[in-house]
Tab-separated table of C-alpha atoms in Angstrom:
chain	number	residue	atom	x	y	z
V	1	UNK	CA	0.000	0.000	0.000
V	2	UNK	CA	2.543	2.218	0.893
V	3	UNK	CA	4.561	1.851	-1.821
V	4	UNK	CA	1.767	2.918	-4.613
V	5	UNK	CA	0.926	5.929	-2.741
V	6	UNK	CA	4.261	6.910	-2.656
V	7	UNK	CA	4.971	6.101	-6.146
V	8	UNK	CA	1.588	8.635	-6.592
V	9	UNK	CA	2.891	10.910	-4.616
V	10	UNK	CA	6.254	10.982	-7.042
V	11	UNK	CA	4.521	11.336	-9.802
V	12	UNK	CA	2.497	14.331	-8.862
V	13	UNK	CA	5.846	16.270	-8.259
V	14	UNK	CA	6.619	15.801	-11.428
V	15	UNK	CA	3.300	16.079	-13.163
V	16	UNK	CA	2.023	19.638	-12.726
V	17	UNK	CA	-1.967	19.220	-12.181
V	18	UNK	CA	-1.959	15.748	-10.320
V	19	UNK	CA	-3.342	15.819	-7.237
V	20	UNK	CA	-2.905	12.964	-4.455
V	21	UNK	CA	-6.462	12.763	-3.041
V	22	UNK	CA	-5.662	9.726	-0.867
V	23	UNK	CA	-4.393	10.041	2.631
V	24	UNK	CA	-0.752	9.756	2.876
V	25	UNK	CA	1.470	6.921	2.984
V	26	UNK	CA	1.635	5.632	6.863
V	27	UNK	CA	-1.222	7.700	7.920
V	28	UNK	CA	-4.088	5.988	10.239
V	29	UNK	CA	-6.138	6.051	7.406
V	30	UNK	CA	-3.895	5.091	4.380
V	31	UNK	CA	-4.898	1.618	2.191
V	32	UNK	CA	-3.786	0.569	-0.484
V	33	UNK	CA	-6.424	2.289	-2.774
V	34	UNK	CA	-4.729	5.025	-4.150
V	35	UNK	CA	-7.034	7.660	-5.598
V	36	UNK	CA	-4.998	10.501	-7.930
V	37	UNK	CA	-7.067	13.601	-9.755
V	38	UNK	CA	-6.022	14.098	-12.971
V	39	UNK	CA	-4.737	17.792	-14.720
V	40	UNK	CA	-7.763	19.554	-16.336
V	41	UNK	CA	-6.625	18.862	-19.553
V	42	UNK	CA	-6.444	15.469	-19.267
V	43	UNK	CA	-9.757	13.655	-18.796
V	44	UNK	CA	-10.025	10.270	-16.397
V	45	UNK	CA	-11.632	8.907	-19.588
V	46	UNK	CA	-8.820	9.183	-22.061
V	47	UNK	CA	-6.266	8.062	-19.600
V	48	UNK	CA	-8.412	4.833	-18.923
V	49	UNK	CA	-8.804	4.306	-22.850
V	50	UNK	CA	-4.751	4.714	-23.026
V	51	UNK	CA	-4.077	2.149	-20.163
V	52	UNK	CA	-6.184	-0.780	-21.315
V	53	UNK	CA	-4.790	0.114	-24.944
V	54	UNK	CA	-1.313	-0.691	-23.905
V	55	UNK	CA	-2.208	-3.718	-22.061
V	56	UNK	CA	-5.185	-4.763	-20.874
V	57	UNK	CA	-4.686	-6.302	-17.579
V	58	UNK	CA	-4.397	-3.353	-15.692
V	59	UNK	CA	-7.807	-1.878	-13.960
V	60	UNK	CA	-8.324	1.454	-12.962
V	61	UNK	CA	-11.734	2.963	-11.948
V	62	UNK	CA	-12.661	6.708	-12.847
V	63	UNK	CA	-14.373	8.022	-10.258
V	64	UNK	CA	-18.101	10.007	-10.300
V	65	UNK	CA	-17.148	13.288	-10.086
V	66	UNK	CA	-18.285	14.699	-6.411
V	67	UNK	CA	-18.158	11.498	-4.982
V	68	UNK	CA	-18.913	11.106	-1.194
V	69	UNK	CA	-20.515	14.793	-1.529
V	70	UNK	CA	-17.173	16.181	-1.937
V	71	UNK	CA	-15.789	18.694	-4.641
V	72	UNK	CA	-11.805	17.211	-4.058
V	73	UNK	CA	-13.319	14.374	-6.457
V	74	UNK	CA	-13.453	15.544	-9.944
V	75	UNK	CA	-11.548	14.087	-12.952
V	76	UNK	CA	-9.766	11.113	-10.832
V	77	UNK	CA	-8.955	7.454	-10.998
V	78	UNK	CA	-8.726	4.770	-7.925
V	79	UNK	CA	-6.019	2.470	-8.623
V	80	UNK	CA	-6.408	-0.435	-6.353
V	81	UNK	CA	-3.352	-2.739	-5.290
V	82	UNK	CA	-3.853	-6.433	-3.253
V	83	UNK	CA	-1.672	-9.015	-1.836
V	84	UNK	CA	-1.885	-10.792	-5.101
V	85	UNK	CA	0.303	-7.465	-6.483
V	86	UNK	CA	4.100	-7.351	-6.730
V	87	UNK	CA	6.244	-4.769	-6.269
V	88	UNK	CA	6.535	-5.229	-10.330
V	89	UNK	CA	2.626	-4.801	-10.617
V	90	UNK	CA	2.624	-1.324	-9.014
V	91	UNK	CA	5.951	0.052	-10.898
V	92	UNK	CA	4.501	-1.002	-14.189
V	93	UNK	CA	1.025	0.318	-13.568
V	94	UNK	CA	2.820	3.846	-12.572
V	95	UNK	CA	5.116	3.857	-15.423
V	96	UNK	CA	2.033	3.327	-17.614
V	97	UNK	CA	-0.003	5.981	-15.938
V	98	UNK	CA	2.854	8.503	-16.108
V	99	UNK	CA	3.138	7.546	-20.212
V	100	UNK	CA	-0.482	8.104	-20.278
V	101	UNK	CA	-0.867	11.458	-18.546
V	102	UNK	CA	2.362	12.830	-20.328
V	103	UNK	CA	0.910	11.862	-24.050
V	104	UNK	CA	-2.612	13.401	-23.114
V	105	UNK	CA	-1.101	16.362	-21.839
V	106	UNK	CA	0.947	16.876	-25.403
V	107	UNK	CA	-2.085	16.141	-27.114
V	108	UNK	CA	-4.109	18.623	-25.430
V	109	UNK	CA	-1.564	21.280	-25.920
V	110	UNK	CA	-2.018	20.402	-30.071
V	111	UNK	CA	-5.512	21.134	-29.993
């Protein structure tokens, strides 16, 4: 668990716009559901089309926007990691989403 939200947490210092909406890694209330909102010009959407283009096995939920009653959730995907995960599982599934993000971000700046 730890490790995914950290690797989140990574990426959204690199990736202007990504927001970690989880709790942080070894808070009371971190899991290993990882929940990340997306830059604005990058839909949850596109990013899910991208991921299960490259691969298929990998699952990722987009969230309904205001979910819980909250306005925090808007534009994000939940990226849940088990026991039957490896360490492997969650590096490739970050690489991937960092690919992802990065090519819809170029795309959006073409339009």
């Amino acid at each position: 668990a730890g490790l995914a939200q950290k690797g989140v947490e990574k990426l959204a210092s690199k990736i202007p716009g990504i927001r970690v909406l989880s709790p942080p890694a070894g808070s009371e209330m971190a899991s290993s559901i990882t929940t990340i909102g997306l830059p604005l010009n990058v839909t949850a959407e596109d990013i899910i089309l991208r991921l299960k283009d490259q691969d298929g096995e990998l699952v990722v939920k987009k969230l309904p926007d205001y979910e819980g009653g909250t306005q925090i959730v808007y534009n994000a995907l939940r990226l849940s990691f088990h026991m039957y995960n490896s360490i492997g599982d969650v590096h490739r599934c970050l690489h991937m989403l960092e690919r992802a993000i990065l090519s819809e971000m170029i795309l959006s700046e073409k339009k």
